[in-house]
Coordinates of C-alpha atoms in Angstrom, one line a residue:
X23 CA -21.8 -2.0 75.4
X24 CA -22.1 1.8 75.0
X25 CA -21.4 3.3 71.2
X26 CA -20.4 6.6 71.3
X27 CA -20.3 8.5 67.5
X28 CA -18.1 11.1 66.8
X29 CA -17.2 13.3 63.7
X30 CA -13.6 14.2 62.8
X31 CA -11.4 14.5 59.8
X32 CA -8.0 13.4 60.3
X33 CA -6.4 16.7 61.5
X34 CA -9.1 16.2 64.8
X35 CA -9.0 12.7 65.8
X36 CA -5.5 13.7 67.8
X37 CA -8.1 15.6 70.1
X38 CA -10.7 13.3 69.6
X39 CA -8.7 10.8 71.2
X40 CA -8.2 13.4 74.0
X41 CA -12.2 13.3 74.5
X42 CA -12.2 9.8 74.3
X43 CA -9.3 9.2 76.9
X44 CA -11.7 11.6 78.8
X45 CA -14.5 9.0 78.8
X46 CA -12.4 6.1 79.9
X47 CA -10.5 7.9 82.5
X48 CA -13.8 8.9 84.0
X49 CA -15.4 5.8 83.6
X50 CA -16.0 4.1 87.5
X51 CA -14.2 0.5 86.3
X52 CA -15.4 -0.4 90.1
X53 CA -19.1 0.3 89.7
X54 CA -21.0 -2.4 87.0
X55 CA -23.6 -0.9 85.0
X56 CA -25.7 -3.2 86.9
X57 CA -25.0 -1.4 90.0
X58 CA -25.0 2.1 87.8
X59 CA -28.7 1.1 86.3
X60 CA -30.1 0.4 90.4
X61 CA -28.2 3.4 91.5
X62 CA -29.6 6.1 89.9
X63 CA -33.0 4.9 89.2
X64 CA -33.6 5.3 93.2
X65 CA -31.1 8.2 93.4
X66 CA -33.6 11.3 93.2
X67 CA -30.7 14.0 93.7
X68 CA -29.3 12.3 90.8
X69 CA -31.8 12.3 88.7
X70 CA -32.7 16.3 89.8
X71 CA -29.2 16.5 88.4
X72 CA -29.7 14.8 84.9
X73 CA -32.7 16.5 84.2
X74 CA -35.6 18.8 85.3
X75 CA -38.1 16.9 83.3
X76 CA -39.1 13.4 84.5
X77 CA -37.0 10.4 84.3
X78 CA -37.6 7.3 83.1
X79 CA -35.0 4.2 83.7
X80 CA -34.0 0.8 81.9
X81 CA -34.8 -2.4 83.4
X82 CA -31.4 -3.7 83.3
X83 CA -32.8 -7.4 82.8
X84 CA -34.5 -6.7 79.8
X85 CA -31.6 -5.6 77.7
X86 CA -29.7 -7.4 75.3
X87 CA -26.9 -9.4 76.1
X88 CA -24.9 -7.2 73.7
X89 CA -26.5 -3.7 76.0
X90 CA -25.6 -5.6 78.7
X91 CA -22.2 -6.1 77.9
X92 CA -19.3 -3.6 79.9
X93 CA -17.3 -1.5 77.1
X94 CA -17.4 1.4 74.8
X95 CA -18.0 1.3 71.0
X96 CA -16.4 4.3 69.7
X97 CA -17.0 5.1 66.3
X98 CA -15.7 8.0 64.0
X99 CA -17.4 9.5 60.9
X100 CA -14.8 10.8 58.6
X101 CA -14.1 11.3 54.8
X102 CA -10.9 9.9 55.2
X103 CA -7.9 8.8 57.9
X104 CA -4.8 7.8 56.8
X105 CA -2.9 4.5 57.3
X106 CA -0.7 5.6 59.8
X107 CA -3.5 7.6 62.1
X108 CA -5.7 4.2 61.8
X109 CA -2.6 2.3 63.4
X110 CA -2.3 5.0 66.2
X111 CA -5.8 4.5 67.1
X112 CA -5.3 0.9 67.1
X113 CA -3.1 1.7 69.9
X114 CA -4.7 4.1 71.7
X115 CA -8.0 1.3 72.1
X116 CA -5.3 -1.5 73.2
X117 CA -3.5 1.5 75.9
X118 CA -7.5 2.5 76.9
X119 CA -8.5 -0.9 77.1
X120 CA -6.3 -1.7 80.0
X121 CA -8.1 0.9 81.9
X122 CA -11.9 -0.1 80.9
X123 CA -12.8 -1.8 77.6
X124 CA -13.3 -0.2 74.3
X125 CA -13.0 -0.9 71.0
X126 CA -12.4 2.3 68.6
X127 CA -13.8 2.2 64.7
X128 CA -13.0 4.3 61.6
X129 CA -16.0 4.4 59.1
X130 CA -16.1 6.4 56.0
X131 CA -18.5 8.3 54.5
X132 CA -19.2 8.8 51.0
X133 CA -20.0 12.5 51.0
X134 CA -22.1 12.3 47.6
X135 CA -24.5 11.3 50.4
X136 CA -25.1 14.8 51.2
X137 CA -25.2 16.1 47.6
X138 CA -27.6 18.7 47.5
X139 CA -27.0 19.7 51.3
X140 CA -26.3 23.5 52.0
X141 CA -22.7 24.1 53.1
X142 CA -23.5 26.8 55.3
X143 CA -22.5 27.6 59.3
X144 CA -20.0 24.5 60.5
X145 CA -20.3 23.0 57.3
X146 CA -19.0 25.8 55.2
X147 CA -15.9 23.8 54.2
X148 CA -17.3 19.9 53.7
X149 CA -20.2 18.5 55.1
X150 CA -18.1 16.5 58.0
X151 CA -20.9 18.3 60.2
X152 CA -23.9 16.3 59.0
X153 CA -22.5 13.2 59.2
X154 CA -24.1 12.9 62.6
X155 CA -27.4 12.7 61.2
X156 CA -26.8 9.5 59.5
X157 CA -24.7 7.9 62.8
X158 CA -27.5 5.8 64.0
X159 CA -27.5 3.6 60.3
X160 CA -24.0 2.0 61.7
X161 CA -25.3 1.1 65.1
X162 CA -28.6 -0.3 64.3
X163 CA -27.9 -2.9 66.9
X164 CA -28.1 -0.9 69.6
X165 CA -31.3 0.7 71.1
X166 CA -29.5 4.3 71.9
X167 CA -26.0 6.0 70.9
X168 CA -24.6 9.1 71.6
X169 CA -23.0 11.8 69.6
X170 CA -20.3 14.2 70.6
X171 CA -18.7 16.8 69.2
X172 CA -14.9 16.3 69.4
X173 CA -14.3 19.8 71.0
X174 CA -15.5 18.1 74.4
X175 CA -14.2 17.0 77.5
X176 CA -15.9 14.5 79.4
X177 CA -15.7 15.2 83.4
X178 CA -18.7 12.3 84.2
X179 CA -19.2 8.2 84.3
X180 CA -21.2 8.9 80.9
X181 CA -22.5 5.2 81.1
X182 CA -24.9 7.2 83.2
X183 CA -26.9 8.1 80.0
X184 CA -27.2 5.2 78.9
X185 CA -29.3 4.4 82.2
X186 CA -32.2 6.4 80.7
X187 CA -34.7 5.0 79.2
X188 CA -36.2 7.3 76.3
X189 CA -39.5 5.5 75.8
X190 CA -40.8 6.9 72.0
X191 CA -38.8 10.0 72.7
X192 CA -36.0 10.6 69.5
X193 CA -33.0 12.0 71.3
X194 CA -32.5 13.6 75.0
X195 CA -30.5 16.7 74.3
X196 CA -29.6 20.4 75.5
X197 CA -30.6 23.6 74.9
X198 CA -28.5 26.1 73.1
X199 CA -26.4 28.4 74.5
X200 CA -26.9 31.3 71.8
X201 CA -29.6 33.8 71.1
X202 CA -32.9 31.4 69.4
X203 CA -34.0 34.6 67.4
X204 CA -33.3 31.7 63.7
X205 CA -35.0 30.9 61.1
X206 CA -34.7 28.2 57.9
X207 CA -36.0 29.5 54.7
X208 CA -36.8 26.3 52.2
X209 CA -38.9 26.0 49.4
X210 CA -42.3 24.2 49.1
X211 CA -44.5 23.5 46.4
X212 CA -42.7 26.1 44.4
X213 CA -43.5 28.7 47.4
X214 CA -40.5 29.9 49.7
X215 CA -41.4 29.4 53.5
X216 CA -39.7 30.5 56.4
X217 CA -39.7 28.3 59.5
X218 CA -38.8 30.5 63.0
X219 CA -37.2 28.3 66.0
X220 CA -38.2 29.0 69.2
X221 CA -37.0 29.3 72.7
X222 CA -36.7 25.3 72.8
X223 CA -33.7 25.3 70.5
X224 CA -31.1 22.6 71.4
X225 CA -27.4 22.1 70.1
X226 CA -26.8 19.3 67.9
X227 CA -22.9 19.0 70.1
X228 CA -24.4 16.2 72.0
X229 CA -27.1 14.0 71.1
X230 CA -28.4 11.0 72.8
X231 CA -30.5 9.3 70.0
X232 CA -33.0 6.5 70.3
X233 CA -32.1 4.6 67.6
X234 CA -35.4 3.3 66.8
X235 CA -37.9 6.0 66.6
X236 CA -34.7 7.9 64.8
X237 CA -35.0 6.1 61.4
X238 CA -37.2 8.5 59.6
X239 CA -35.1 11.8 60.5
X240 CA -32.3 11.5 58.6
X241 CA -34.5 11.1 55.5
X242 CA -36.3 14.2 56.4
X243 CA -33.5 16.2 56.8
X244 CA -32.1 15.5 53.7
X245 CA -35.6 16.6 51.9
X246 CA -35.5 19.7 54.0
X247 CA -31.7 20.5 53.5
X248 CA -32.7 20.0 49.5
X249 CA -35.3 22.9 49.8
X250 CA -33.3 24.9 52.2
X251 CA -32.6 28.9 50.6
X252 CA -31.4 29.8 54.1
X253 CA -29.6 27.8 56.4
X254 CA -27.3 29.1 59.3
X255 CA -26.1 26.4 61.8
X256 CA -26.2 23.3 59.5
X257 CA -27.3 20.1 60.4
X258 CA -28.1 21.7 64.1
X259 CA -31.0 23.8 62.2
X260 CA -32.1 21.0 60.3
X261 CA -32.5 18.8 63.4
X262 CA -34.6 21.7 65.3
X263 CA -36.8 22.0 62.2
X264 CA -37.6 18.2 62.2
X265 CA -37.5 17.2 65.8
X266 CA -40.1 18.9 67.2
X267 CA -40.2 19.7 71.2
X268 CA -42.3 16.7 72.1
X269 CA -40.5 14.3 70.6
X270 CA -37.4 15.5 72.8
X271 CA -35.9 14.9 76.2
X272 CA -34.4 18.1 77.9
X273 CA -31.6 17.1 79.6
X274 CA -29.3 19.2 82.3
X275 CA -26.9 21.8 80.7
X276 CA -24.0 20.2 82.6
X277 CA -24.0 17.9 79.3
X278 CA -23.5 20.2 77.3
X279 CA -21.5 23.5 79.4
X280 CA -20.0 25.8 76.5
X281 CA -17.3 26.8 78.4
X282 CA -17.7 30.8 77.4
X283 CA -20.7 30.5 79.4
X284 CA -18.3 30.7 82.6
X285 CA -17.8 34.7 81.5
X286 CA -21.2 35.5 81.5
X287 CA -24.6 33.8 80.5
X288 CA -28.3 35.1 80.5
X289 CA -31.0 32.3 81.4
X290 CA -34.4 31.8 80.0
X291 CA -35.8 33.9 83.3
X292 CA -34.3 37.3 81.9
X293 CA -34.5 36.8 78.3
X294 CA -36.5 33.7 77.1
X295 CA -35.0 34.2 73.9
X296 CA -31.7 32.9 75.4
X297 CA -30.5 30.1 77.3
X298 CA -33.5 27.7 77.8
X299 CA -32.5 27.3 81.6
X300 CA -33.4 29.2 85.0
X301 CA -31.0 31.2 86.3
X302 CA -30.9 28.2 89.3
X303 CA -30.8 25.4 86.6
X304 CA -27.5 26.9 85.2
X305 CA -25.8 27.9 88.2
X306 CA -26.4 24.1 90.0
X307 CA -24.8 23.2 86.4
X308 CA -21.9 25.3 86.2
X309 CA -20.6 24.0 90.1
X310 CA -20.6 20.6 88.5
X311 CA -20.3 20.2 84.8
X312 CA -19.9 16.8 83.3
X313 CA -19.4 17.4 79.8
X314 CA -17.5 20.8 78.8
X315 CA -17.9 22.1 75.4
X316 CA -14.8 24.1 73.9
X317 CA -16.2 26.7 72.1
X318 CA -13.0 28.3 72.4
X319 CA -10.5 25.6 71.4
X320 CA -8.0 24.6 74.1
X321 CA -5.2 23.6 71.4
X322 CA -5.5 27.2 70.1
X323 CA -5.6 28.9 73.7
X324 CA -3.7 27.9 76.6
X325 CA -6.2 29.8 78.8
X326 CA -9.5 31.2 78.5
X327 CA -12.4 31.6 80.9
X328 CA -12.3 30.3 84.5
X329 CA -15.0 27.7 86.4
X330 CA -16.6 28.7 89.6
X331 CA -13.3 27.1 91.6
X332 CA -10.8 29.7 89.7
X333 CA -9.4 27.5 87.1
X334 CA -8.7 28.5 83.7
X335 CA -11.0 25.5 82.0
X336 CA -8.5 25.0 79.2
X337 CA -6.3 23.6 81.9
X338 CA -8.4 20.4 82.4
X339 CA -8.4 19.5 78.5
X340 CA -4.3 20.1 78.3
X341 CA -3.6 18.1 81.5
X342 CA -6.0 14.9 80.2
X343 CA -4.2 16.0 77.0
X344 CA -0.8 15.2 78.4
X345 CA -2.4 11.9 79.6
X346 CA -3.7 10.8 75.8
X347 CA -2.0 7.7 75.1
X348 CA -0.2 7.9 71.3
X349 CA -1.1 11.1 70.5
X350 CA 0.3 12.8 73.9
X351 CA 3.7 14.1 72.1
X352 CA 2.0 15.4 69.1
X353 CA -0.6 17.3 71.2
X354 CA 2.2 18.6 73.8
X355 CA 3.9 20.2 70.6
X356 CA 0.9 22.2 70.0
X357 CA 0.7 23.1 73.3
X358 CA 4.3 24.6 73.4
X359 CA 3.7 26.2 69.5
X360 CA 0.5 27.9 70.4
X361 CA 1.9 29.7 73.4
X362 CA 3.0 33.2 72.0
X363 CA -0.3 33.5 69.9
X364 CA -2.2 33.0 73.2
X365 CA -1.0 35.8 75.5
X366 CA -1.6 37.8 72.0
X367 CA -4.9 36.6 71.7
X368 CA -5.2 37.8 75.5
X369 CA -3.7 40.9 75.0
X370 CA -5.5 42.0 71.9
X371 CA -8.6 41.9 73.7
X372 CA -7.8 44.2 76.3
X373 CA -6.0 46.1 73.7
X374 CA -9.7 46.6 72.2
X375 CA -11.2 47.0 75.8
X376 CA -8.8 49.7 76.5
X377 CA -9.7 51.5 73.5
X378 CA -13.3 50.7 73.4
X379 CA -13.2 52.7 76.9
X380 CA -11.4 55.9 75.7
X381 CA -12.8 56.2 72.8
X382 CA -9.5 55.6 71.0
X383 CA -10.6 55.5 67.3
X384 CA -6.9 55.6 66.1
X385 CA -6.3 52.4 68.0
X386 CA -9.1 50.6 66.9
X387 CA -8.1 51.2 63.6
X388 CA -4.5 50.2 64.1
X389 CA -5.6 46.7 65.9
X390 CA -8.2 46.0 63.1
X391 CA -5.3 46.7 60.3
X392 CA -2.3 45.5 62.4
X393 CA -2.4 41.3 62.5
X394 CA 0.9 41.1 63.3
X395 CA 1.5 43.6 66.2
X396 CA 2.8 42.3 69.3
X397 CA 0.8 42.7 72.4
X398 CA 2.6 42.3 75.8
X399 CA -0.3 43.5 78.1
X400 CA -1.7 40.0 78.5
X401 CA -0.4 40.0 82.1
X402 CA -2.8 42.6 83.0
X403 CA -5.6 40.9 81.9
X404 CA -4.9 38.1 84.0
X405 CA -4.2 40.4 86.5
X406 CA -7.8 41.7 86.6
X407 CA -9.4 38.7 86.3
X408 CA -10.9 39.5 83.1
X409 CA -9.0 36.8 80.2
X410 CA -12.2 34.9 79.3
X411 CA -13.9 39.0 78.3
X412 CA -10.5 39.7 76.3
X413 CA -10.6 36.3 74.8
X414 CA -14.9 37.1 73.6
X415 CA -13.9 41.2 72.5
X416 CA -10.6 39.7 70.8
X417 CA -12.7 37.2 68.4
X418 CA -14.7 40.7 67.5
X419 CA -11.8 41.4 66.5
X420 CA -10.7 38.8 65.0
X421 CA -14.0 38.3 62.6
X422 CA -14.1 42.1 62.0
X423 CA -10.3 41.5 59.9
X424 CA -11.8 37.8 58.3
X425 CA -14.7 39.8 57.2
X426 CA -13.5 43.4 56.9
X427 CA -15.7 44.9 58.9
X428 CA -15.2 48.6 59.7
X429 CA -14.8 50.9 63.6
X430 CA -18.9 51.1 63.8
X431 CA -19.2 47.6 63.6
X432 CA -16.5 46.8 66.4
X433 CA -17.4 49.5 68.4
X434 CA -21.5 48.0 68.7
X435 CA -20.5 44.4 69.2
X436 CA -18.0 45.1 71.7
X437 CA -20.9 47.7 73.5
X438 CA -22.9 44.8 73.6
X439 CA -20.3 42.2 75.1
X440 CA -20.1 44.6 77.8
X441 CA -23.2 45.5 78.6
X442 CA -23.9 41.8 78.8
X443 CA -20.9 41.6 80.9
X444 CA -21.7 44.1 83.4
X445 CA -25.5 42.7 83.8
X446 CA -24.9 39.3 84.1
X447 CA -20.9 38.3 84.4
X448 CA -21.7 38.9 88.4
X449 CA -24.4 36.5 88.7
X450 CA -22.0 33.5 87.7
X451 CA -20.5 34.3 91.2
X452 CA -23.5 34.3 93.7

């Protein structure tokens, strides 16, 4: 079987269970894992695909009977679910299981488990976010697990990971999206360090971890998140600092596509301080994604930025939305609630593009101060082709009122979102 971990409080299983119903639906009930395991290991083009670095496979034979065995183990880390959500997922694993088997778990964590731990980046309300660096310890059974983050859509038969073979490797994982110019500052022996990442930073979204030669990290995380003075990305930092690049697999960015990446990306061969892929590498991943990463969540937008076929990429995660046994209704409701503050989310942006452009410092002010103006100019956006830029310059925005932010500050980050977007938004199309 194939355990899948997840981390989600009980607001996000509903789209949990969306990335979940993902899995199954894209889960080839006609091809064994038998077959899957022979396939790929003498499919070179598929292997190209995985992964630049060199591939090794399981020997079917020699797994486990359990390993063996057709079905995914889905497991959620949360502080607490409620009666009545543990009884919908009940049903959601006996609807899925009709397609492909599965079996769906709710474990609890005691979060005096991370006493000590910096709330900091994702973890700045709780410390849901490090959960995933204890998920191995309830799957000790199994010789490799995965970890998603529940803003994900899978678009892949993801049994195909579990084909690799990881040898003495920790985790296979992907390299960030974001600029790598971090650093961790901790204490030791009394003495404040700093520890600088480098261009081999990966995102902790999506982890394939070998649970064996995992056992030790968890613990050292922990000692370093006790140290920590400065963290910024959570357990993601942590797991950079303590993972070092050897003991990794690089795997294709298809497993991990932030879907913002569709507006404009810039690849290791113009700035190495960026995304850790050739130019090449990403493009080859962007015609074919297999695992999206929302960024920009889908039951908070109804569109956002388009794939290389046109399509507005929140589209995919509302239509397997609508087919999410249990929770479809709920989800739907949000869909229809969230409608109005889309176009406005839209529409500010280009508000702030128009104004950017003519130096309209009045405006500027009025859209930093003004939260609840109406914006009806979404339609043009659209129009241009240019919602996914007004969605990135509206979160400028956005923060700029959260953290009160003044005109200079707007008017330098949105510079720099479009001179990104002028230099490198064209090469998503050749």
């Amino acid at each position: 079987m194939f355990p899948i971990v997840f981390n989600a409080d009980e607001n996000y299983i509903k789209y949990t269970s969306t990335l979940i119903t993902s899995i199954i639906k894209n889960t080839n009930s006609q091809k064994s894992f038998k077959e899957l395991c022979k396939d790929l290991a003498q499919d070179k083009k598929s292997q190209a695909k995985m992964s630049a670095e060199k591939l090794h496979f399981i020997d079917y034979e020699s797994l486990n009977e359990n390993e063996q065995k057709e079905g995914y183990v889905f497991v959620i880390l949360s502080d607490f679910v409620s009666t009545q959500t543990r009884d919908k997922l009940a049903e959601l694993q006996r609807e899925l299981s009709l397609i492909y088997p599965c079996s769906i778990e709710v474990k609890i964590v005691d979060e005096k488990e991370f006493e000590g731990f910096p709330k900091s980046g994702a973890a700045h309300s709780n410390f849901l976010p490090y959960y995933r660096l204890i998920a191995p310890q309830f799957l000790q059974e199994y010789s490799k697990c995965l970890y998603l983050d529940s803003d994900m859509l899978c678009l892949c038969d993801i049994r195909e990971l579990f084909t690799l073979d990881l040898g003495d490797k920790i985790l296979a994982c992907v390299g960030d999206y974001g600029s790598k110019k971090r650093k961790i500052k901790f204490k030791e022996n009394g003495k404040e360090k700093i520890f600088y990442y480098d261009e081999h930073y990966f995102n902790s979204g999506f982890l394939l971890i070998n649970t064996y030669e995992y056992k030790a990290v968890a613990k050292q995380c922990e000692n370093l998140a006790k140290q920590a003075t400065y963290i910024k990305a959570a357990d993601q930092d942590l797991l950079n600092a303590i993972v070092n690049r050897e003991q990794r697999l690089k795997l294709s960015f298809a497993y991990n596509f932030v879907t913002h990446a569709f507006c404009y990306c810039i690849c290791k061969d113009e700035d190495k301080t960026r995304l850790n892929y050739t130019r090449a590498e990403f493009l080859e991943s962007a015609k074919n994604p297999k695992i999206l990463h929302f960024g920009y969540k889908p039951w908070k937008l109804l569109e956002s930025f388009s794939d290389f076929k046109g399509v507005n990429v929140c589209s995919y995660w509302w239509d397997m939305a609508s087919q999410t046994p249990i929770f479809k209704q709920e989800l739907l409701e949000i869909q229809k609630s969230i409608a109005e503050s889309s176009k406005n989310t839209i529409a500010l942006g280009f508000n702030a593009l128009e104004a950017f452009k003519t130096c309209n410092l009045f405006k500027m002010h009025s859209l930093l101060k003004n939260e609840d103006i109406k914006y009806t100019n979404a339609n043009e956006a659209r129009e241009s082709g240019i919602s996914g830029l007004c969605i990135l310059l509206a979160e400028v925005i956005e923060f700029a009122r959260r953290r009160h932010k003044g005109l200079l500050n707007v008017f330098f980050k949105i510079a720099k979102i479009l001179r990104h977007y002028k230099k490198y938004a064209n090469k998503i199309l050749k």
